[in-house]
Coordinates of C-alpha atoms and ligand atoms in Angstrom, one line a residue:
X6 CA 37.6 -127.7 -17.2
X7 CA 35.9 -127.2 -20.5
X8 CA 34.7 -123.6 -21.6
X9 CA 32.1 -123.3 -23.8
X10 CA 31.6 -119.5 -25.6
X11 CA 27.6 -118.5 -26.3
X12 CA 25.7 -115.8 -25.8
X13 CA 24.2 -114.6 -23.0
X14 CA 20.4 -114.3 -22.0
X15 CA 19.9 -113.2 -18.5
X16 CA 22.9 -111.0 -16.7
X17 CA 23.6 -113.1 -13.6
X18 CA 25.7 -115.8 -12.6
X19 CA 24.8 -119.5 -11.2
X20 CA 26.6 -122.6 -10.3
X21 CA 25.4 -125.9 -10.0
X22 CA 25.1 -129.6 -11.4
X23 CA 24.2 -129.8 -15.1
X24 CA 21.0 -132.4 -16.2
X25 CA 21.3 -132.7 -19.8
X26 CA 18.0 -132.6 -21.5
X27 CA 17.2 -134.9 -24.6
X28 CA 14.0 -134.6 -25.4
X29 CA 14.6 -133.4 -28.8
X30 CA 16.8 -135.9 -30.1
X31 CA 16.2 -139.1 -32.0
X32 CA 15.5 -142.3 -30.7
X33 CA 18.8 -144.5 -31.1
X34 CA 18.5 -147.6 -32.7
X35 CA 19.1 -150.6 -30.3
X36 CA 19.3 -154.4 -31.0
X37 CA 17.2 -156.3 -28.8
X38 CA 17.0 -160.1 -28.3
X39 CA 13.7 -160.2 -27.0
X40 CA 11.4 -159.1 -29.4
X41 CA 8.3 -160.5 -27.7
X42 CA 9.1 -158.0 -24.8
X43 CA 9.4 -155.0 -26.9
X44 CA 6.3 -155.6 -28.7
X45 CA 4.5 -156.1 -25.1
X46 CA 5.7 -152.6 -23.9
X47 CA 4.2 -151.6 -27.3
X48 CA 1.0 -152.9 -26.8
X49 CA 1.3 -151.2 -23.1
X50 CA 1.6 -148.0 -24.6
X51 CA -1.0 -147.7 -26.9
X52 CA -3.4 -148.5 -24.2
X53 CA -1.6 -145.3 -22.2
X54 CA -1.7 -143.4 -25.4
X55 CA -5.4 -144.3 -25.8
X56 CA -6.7 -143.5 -22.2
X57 CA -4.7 -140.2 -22.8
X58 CA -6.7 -139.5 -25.5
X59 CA -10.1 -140.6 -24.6
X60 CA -9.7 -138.1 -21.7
X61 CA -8.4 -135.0 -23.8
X62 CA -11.4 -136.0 -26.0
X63 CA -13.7 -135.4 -23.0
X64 CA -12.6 -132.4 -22.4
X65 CA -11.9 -130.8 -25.5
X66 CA -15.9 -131.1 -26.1
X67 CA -16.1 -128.3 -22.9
X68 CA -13.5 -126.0 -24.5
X69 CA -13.2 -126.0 -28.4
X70 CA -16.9 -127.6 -29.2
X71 CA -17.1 -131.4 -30.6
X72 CA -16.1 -130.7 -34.4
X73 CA -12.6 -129.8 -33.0
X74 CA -12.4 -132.2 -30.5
X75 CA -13.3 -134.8 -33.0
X76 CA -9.4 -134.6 -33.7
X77 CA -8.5 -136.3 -30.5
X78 CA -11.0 -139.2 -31.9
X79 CA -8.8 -139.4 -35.6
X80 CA -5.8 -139.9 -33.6
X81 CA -7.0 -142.7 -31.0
X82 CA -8.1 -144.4 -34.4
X83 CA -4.6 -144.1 -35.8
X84 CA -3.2 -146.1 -32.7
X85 CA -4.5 -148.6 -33.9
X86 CA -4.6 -148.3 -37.5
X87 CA -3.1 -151.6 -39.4
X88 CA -0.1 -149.1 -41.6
X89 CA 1.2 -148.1 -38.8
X90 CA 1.2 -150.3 -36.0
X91 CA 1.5 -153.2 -38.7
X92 CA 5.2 -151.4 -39.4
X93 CA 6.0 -150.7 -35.9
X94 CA 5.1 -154.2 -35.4
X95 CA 6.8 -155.8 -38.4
X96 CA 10.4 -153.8 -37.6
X97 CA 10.7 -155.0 -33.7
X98 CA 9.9 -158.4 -35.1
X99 CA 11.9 -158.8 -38.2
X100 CA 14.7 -155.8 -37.5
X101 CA 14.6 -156.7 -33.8
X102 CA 15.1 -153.4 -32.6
X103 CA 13.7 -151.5 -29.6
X104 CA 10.1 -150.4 -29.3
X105 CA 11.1 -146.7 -29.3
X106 CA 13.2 -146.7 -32.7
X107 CA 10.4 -148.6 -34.5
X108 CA 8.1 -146.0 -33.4
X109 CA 9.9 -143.5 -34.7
X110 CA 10.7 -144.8 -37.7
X111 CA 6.9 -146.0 -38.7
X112 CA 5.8 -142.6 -37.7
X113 CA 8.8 -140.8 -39.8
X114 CA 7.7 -142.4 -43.0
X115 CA 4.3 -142.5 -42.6
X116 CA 4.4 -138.8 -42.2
X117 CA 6.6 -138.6 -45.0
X118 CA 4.1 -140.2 -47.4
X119 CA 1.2 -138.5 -46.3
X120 CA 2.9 -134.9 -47.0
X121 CA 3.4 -136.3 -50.3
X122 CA 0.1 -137.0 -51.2
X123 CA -2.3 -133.6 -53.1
X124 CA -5.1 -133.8 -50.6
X125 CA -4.9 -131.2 -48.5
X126 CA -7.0 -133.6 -45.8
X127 CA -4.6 -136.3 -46.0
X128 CA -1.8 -133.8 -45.6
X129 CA -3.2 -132.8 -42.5
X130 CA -3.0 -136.2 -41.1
X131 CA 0.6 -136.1 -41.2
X132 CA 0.8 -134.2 -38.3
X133 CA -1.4 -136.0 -36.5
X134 CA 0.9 -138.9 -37.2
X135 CA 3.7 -137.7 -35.8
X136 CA 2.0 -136.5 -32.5
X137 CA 0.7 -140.0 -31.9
X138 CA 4.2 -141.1 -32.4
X139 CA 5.8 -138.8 -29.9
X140 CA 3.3 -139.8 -27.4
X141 CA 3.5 -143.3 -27.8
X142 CA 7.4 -142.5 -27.2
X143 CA 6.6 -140.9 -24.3
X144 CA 4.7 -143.4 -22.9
X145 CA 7.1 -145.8 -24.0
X146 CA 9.7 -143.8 -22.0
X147 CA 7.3 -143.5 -19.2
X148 CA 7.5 -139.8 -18.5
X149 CA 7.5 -136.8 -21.1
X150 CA 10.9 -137.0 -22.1
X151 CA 11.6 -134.9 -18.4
X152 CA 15.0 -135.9 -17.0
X153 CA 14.9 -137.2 -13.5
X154 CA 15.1 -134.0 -11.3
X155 CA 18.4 -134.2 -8.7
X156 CA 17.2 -133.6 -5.3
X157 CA 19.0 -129.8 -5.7
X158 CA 18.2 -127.3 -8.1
X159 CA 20.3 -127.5 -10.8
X160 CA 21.2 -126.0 -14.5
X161 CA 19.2 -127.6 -17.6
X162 CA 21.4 -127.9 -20.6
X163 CA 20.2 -129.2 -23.9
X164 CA 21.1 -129.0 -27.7
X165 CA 17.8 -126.4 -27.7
X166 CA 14.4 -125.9 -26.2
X167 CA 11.0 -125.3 -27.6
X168 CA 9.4 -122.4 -25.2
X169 CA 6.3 -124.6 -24.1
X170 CA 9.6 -127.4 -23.1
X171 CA 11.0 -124.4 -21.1
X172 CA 8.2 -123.2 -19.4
X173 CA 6.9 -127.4 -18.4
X174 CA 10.6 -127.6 -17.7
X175 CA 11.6 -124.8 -15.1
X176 CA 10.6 -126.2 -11.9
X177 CA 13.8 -126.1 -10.3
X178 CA 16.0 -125.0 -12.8
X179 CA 18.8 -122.5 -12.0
X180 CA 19.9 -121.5 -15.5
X181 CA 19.7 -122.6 -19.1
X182 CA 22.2 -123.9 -21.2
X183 CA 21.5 -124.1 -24.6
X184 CA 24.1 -126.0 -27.1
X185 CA 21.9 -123.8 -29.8
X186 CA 18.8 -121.3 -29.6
X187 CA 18.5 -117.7 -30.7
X188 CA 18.7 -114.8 -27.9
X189 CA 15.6 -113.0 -29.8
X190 CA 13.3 -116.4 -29.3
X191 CA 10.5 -117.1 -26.9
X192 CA 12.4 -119.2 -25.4
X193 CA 14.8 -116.4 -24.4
X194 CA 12.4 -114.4 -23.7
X195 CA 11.2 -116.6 -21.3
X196 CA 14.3 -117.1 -19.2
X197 CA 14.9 -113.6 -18.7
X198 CA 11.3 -113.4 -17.6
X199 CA 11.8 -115.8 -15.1
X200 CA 15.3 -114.5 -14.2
X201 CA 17.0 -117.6 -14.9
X202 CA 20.9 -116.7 -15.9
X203 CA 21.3 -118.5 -19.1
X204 CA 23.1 -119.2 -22.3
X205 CA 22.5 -119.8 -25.4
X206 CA 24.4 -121.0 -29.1
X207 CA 27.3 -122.9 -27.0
X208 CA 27.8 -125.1 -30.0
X209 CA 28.0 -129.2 -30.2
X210 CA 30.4 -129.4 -27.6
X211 CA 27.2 -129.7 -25.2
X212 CA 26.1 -133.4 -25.0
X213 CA 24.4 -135.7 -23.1
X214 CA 27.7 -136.6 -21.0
X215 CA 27.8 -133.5 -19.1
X216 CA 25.1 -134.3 -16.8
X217 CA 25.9 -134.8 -13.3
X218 CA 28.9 -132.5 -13.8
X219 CA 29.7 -129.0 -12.2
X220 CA 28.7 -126.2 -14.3
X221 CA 29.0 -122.2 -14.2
X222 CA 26.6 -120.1 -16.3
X223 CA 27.9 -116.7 -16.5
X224 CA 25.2 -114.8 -18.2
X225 CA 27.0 -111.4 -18.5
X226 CA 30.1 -112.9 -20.9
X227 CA 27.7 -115.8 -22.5
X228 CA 30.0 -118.3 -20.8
X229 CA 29.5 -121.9 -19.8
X230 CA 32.3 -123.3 -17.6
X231 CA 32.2 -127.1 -16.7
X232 CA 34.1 -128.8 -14.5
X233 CA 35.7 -125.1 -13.6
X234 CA 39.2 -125.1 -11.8
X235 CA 39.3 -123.7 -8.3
X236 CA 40.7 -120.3 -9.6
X237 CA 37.7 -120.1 -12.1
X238 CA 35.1 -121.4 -9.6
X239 CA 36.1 -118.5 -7.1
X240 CA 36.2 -116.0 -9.0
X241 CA 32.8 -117.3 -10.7
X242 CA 31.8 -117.3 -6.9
X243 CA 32.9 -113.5 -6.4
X244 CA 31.5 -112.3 -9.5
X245 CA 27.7 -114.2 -8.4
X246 CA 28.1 -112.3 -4.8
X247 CA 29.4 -108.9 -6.7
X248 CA 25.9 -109.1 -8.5
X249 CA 24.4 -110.3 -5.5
X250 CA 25.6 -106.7 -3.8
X251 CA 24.1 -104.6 -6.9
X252 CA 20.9 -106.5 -6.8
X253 CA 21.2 -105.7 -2.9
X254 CA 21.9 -101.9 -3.8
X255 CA 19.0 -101.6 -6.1
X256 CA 16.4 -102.6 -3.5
X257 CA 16.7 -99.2 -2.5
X258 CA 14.9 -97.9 -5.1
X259 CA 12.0 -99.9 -4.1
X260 CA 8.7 -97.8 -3.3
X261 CA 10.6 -94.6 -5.6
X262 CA 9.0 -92.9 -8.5
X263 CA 9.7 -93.6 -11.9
X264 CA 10.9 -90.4 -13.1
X265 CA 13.6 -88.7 -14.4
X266 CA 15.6 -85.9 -13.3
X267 CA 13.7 -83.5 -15.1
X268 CA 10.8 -84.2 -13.5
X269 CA 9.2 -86.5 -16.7
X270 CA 7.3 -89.6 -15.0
X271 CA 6.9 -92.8 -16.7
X272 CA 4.9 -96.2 -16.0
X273 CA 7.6 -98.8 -15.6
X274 CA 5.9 -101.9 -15.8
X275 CA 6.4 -105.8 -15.8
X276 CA 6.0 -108.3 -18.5
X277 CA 5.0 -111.9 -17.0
X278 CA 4.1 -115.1 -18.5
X279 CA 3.1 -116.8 -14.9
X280 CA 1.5 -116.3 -11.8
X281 CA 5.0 -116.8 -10.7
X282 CA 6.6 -113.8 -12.9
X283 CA 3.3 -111.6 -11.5
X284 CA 4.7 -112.4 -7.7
X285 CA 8.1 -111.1 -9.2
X286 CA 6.3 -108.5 -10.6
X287 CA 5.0 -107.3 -7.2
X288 CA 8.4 -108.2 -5.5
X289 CA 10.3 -105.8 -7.9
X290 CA 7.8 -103.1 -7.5
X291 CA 6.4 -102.9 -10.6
X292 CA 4.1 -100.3 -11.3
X293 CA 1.4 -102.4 -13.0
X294 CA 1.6 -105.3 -15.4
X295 CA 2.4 -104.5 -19.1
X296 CA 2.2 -107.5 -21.1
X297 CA 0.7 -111.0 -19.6
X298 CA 2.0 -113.6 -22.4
X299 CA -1.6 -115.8 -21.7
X300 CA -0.1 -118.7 -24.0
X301 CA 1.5 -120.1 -21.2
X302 CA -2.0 -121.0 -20.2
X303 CA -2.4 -123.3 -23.8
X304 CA 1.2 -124.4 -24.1
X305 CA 1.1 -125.9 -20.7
X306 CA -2.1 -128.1 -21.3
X307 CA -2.9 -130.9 -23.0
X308 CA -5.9 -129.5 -24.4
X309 CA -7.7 -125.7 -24.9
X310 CA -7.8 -124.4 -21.3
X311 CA -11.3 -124.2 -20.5
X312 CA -13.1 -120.8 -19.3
X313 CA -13.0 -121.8 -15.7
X314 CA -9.4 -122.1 -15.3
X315 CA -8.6 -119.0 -17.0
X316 CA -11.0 -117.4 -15.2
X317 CA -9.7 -118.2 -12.3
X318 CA -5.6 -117.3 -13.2
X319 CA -6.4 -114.0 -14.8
X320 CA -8.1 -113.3 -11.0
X321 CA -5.0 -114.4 -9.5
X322 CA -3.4 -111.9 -11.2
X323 CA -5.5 -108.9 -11.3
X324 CA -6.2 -109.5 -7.4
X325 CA -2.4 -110.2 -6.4
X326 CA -1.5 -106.7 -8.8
X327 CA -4.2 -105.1 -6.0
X328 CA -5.5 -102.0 -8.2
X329 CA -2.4 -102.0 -10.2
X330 CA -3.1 -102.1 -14.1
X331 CA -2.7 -105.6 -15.6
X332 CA -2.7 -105.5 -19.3
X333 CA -3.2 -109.4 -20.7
X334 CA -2.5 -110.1 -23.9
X335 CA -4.9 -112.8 -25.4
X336 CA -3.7 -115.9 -26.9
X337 CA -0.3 -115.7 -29.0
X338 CA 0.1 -119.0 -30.6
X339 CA 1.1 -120.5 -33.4
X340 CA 4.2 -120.3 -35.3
X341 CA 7.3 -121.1 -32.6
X342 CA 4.8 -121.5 -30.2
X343 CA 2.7 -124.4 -31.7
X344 CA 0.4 -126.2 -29.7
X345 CA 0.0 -129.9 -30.5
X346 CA -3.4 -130.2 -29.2
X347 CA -4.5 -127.7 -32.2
X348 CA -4.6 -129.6 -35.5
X349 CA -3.2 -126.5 -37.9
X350 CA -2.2 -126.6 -41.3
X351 CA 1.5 -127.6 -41.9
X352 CA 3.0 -124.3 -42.8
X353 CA 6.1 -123.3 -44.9
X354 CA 6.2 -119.9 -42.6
X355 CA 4.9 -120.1 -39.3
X356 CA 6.2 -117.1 -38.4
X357 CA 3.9 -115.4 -40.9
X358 CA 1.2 -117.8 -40.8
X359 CA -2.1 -119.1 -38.4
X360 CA -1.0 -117.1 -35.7
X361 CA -2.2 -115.2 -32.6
X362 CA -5.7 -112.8 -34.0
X363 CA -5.6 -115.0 -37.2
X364 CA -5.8 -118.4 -35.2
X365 CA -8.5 -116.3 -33.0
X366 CA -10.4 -114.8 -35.8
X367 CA -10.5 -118.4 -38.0
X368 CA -11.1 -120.3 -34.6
X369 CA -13.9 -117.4 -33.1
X370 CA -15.1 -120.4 -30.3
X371 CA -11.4 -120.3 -28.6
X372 CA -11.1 -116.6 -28.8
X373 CA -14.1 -116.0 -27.7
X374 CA -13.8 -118.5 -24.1
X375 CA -10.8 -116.5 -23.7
X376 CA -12.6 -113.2 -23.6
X377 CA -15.9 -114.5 -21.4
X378 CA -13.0 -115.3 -18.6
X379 CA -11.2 -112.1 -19.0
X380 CA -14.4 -110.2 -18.8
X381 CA -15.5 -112.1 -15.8
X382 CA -11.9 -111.5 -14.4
X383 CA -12.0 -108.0 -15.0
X384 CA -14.4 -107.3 -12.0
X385 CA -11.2 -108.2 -9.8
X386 CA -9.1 -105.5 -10.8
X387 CA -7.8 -103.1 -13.1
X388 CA -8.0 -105.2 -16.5
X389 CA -6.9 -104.7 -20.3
X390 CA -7.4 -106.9 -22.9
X391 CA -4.8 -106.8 -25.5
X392 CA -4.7 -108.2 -29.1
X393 CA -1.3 -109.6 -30.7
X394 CA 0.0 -109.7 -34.3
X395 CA -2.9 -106.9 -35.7
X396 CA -1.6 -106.2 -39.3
X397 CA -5.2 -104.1 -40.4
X398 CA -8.1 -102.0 -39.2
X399 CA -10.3 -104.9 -40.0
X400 CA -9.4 -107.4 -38.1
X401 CA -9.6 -105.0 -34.9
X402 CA -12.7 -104.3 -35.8
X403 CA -13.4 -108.0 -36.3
X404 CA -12.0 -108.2 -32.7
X405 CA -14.1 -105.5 -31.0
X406 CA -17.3 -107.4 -32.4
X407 CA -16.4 -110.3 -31.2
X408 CA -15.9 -108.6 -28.0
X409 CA -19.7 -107.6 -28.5
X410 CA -20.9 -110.5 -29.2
X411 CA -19.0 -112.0 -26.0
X412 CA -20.1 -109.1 -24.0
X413 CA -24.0 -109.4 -24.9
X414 CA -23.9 -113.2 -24.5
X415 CA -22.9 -113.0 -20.9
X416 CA -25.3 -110.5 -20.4
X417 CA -28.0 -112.8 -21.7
X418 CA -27.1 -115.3 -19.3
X419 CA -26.8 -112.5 -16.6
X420 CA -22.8 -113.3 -16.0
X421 CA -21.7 -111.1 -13.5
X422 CA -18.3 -109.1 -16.1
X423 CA -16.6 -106.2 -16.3
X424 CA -18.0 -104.1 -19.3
X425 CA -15.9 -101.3 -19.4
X426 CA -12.5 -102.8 -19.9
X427 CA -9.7 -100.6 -22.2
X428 CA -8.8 -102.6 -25.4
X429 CA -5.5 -102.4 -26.8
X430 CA -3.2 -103.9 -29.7
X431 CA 0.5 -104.8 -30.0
X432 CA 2.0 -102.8 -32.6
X433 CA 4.7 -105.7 -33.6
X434 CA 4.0 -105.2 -37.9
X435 CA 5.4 -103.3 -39.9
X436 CA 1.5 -102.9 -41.4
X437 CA 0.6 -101.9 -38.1
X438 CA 3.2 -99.3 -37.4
X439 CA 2.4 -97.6 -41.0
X440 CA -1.2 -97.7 -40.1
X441 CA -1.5 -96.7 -36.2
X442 CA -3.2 -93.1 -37.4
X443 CA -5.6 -95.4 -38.6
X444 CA -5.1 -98.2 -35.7
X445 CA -5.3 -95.4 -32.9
X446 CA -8.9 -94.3 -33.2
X447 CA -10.0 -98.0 -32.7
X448 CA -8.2 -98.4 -29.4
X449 CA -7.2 -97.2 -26.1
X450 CA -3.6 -97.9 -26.1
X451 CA -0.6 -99.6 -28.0
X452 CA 2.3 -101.3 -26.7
X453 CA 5.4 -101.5 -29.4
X454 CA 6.3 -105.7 -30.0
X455 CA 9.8 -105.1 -31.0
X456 CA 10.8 -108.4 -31.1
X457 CA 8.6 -109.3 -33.3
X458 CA 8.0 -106.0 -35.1
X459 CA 12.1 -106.8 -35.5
X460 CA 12.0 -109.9 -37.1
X461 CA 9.1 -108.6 -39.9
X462 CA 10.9 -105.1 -40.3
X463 CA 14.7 -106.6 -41.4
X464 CA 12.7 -110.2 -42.4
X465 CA 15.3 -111.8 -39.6
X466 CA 13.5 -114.7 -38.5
X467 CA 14.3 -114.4 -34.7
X468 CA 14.3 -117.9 -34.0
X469 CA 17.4 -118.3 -36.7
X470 CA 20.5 -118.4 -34.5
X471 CA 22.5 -117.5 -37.3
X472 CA 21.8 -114.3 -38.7
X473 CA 23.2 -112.5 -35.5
X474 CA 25.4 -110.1 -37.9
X475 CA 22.5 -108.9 -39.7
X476 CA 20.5 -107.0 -37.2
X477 CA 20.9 -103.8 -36.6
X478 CA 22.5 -103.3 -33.1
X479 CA 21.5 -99.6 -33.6
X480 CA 17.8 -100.9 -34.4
X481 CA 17.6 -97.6 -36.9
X482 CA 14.4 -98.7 -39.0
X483 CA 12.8 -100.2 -36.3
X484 CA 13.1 -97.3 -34.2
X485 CA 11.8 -94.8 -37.0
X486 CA 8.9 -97.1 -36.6
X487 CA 8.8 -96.9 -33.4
X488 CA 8.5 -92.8 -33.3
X489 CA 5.5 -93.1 -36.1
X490 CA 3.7 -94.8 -33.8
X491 CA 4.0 -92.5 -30.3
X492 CA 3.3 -89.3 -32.9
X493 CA 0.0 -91.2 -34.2
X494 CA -0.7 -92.4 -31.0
X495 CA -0.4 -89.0 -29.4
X496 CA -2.4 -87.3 -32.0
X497 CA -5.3 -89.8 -31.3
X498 CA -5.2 -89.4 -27.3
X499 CA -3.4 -92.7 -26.2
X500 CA -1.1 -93.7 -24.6
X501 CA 1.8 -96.2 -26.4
X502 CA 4.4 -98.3 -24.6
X503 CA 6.8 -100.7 -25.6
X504 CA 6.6 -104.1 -24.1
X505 CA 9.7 -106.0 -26.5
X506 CA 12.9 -106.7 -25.0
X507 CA 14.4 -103.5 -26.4
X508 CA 12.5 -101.7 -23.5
X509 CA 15.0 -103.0 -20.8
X510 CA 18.1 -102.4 -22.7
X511 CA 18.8 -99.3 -21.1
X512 CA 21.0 -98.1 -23.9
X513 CA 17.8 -96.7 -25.5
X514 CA 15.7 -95.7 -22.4
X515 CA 17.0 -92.1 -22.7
X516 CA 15.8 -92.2 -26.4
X517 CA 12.6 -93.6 -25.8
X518 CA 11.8 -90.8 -22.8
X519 CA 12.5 -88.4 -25.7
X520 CA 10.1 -90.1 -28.1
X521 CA 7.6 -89.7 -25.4
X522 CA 6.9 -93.2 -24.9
X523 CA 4.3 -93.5 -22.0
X524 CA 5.4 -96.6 -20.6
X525 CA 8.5 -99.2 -20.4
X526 CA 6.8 -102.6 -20.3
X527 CA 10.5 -105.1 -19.1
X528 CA 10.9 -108.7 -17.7
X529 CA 9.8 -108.4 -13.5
X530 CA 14.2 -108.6 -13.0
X531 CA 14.8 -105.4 -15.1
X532 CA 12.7 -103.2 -13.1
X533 CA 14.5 -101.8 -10.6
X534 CA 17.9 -101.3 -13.1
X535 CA 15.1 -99.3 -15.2
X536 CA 14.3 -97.6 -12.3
X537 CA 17.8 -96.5 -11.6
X538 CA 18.3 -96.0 -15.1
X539 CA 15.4 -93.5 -15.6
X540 CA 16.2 -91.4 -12.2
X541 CA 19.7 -90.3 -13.4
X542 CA 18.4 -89.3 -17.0
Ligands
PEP10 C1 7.2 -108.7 -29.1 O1 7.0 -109.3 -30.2 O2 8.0 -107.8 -29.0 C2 6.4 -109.1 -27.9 C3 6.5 -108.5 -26.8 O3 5.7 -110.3 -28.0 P1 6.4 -111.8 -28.0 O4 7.9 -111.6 -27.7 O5 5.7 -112.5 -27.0 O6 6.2 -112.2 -29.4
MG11 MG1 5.3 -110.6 -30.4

């Protein structure tokens, strides 16, 4: 038996067969003896990468307009461009190596040199580069880089995971394991939304040879145990059927009201990322949706999802929440969760770069398709549209006339919409926090980011797995914040929630019920220990 010590994610247990996920790791070099069939697969893929592209191309036009399509046209031309596929070319004939490596390598370097360069046009390119490579690899490796899936669900280990790899990856996935990762990332966030037990910063002794083998994640101590002995195994099995029982126990408090023993009622809500968290969202009787993370919607595509499509899943799930508030928050990408099908600047600080309203805002054609399907949605329920990442009262009031604009223009064209839907922001800046007397006479609500508003507050990037000592378990500033913004939001009428993961640690609900927060926003799983939670307060 090996034990591996991380951190946990998501309190529960599982048990099952480990597939180790390498998707994120280089390319080894291999010595081939037949050159002439390396460079044939190469030729294979390019004419996979090119179909790929003609196609996201096409219908890129539909979604983000020609001028930012046209990127999907630069890129088929570097397939074929002579620097590059000359040196992929010239290191599987003259290194002989495999088809993959020299792939790599070419697009490394290339890359490399193009960052160098002052242009800021040619720097650009350098990312474009490197996505061609990666999906020539792919098609070189004939899938996405997804492991073959065992007939039985099973736990995904890998040395880390980017959130869109998470959320493409899930699909019969018991648990994460996660040789690295930080508990505070999207990718965290995104296991406990989806109730996966997982764990994270296991260290390097998680490699590729522990697939196939027996695994227990324990989420509660951060433990991974593979191979476990017998004794380990049942008492692993006990501890999975103990929280089995609790689970059991708090079905009870299904159909009860959210309030505390005082008689002070609260909206406990769910925070989903998927049509699938809004079904978990309905199963844990939550009383309305909080936070709908709509990136899912871009990370998962190959291109911008077009109006139709979004249309249609916001429907889903306004009409599956039956009546029930659904708050969706528009687009939050950018920094961790960069989409390759957007050609961005190469940043030094994604975290406090082209992000969320700022992508939106520079970009007013994607933002804008968003809001035409949420709109349109909105006649299916009880909508809110909220904005991410707001640091000034300009750019909501940038936002709200782009709301007119969207508004007026499907009026024009006598779109049937929903005009009178309440707009909100996410108070996750410390800009926003100081200003929300200002902020709260442009909206109808807030809901507190704390994850975010976090990692600007104590400047603790929260993707960095390493600065675990430095936050404050006590969250002191944050939480000073925090009470700035229910007073200003009070004085101005509206109602404030809190929608980070702070809001189902329930070491801090009795605090917030004494802020007077209106509304606990927690992944679909945490509902019901809320529940319990706020009816003995
Ligand atoms: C937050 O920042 O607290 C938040 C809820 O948004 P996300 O975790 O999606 O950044
Ligand atoms: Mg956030």
């Amino acid at each position: 038996m090996v034990t591996l010590q991380g951190k946990g994610v998501y309190r529960d247990i599982c048990i099952g067969r480990l597939v180790y996920y390498g998707g994120n790791h280089e390319t080894p070099r291999l010595v081939v003896e037949d050159c002439q069939a390396q460079l044939q697969r190469y030729e294979t893929a390019i004419q996979t990468a090119r179909r790929q592209l003609a196609d996201l191309y096409e219908r890129s036009i539909r979604t983000v307009g020609e001028a930012n399509a046209a990127i999907f046209q630069v890129q088929e031309l570097l397939l074929t461009d002579e620097k590059f596929s000359g040196a992929v070319r010239r290191m599987i004939r003259e290194e002989s190596v495999n088809a993959e490596y020299a792939v790599q390598e070419a697009g490394k370097r290339i890359a490399e040199e193009l960052e160098a360069v002052e242009d800021a046009y040619v720097r650009e390119r350098a990312g474009d580069v490197q996505d061609v490579a990666g999906r020539l690899l792919a098609a070189l490796r004939g899938s996405a880089g997804i492991p073959e899936r065992p007939g039985e669900p099973f736990i995904l280990a890998a040395e880390d995971l980017l959130p869109s790899q998470a959320a493409q990856l899930s699909e019969g996935v018991l648990g994460f394991a996660l040789g690295r990762g930080s508990t505070h990332s999207h990718t965290a966030v995104l296991a406990r939304s989806m109730g996966l037990p997982s764990v994270m910063k296991l260290g390097p002794g998680l490699g590729p040879e522990c697939s196939g083998k027996l695994a227990v994640v324990d989420g509660f101590t951060g433990t991974l145990y593979i191979d476990p002995d017998e004794a380990t195994l049942s008492a692993m099995e006990e501890k999975k059927r103990e929280s089995e029982r609790h689970r059991e126990m708090l079905q009870k408090l299904k159909g009860k009201k959210d309030i505390t023993r005082n008689g002070k009622r609260i909206k406990l809500f769910a925070n989903a990322g998927s049509l699938a968290d809004v079904e978990a969202a309905v199963a844990n009787d939550a009383g309305g949706i909080g936070l709908l993370r709509s990136e899912v919607l871009y990370l998962d595509s190959a291109a911008a999802p077009d109006e139709e499509s979004q249309f249609f899943f916001y429907r889903q799930a306004l009409q599956r929440m039956g009546g029930r508030e659904v708050v969706i928050r528009t687009f939050d990408i950018g920094a961790d969760k960069r989409v390759p099908w957007l050609a961005t600047e190469k940043e030094e600080n994604p975290a406090m770069g082209m992000r969320a309203i700022r992508l939106g805002l520079e970009r007013p054609q994607l933002l804008k398709t968003q809001l035409r399907a949420l709109y349109r949605a909105g006649l299916y329920g009880k909508l809110g549209i909220m904005y991410p990442m707001i640091t000034s009262v300009e750019e909501v009031q940038s936002l709200r006339a782009l709301e007119q604009q969207v508004r007026r223009e499907l009026e024009r064209e006598g779109v049937r919409f929903a005009d009178r839907v309440p707009t909100g922001i996410m108070i996750e800046t410390p800009a926003a926090a100081l200003l929300s007397d200002q902020l709260a006479r442009e909206v109808d609500f807030f809901s507190v980011g704390t994850n975010d508003l976090t990692q600007y507050t104590l400047a603790l990037d929260r993707q960095n797995d390493t600065l675990e000592r430095f936050r404050d378990p006590e969250c002191i500033a944050v939480l000073r914040l925090v009470e700035m913004t229910v007073k200003n939001a009070h004085a101005a009428g509206i109602q404030v929630g809190i929608c980070g993961e702070i809001a189902a640690d329930t070491a801090f609900t009795e605090r917030f019920l004494k802020m007077g927060i209106d509304e606990l926003s927690v992944p679909p799983g945490m509902i019901l220990t809320l529940r319990q939670r706020i009816r003995e307060i």
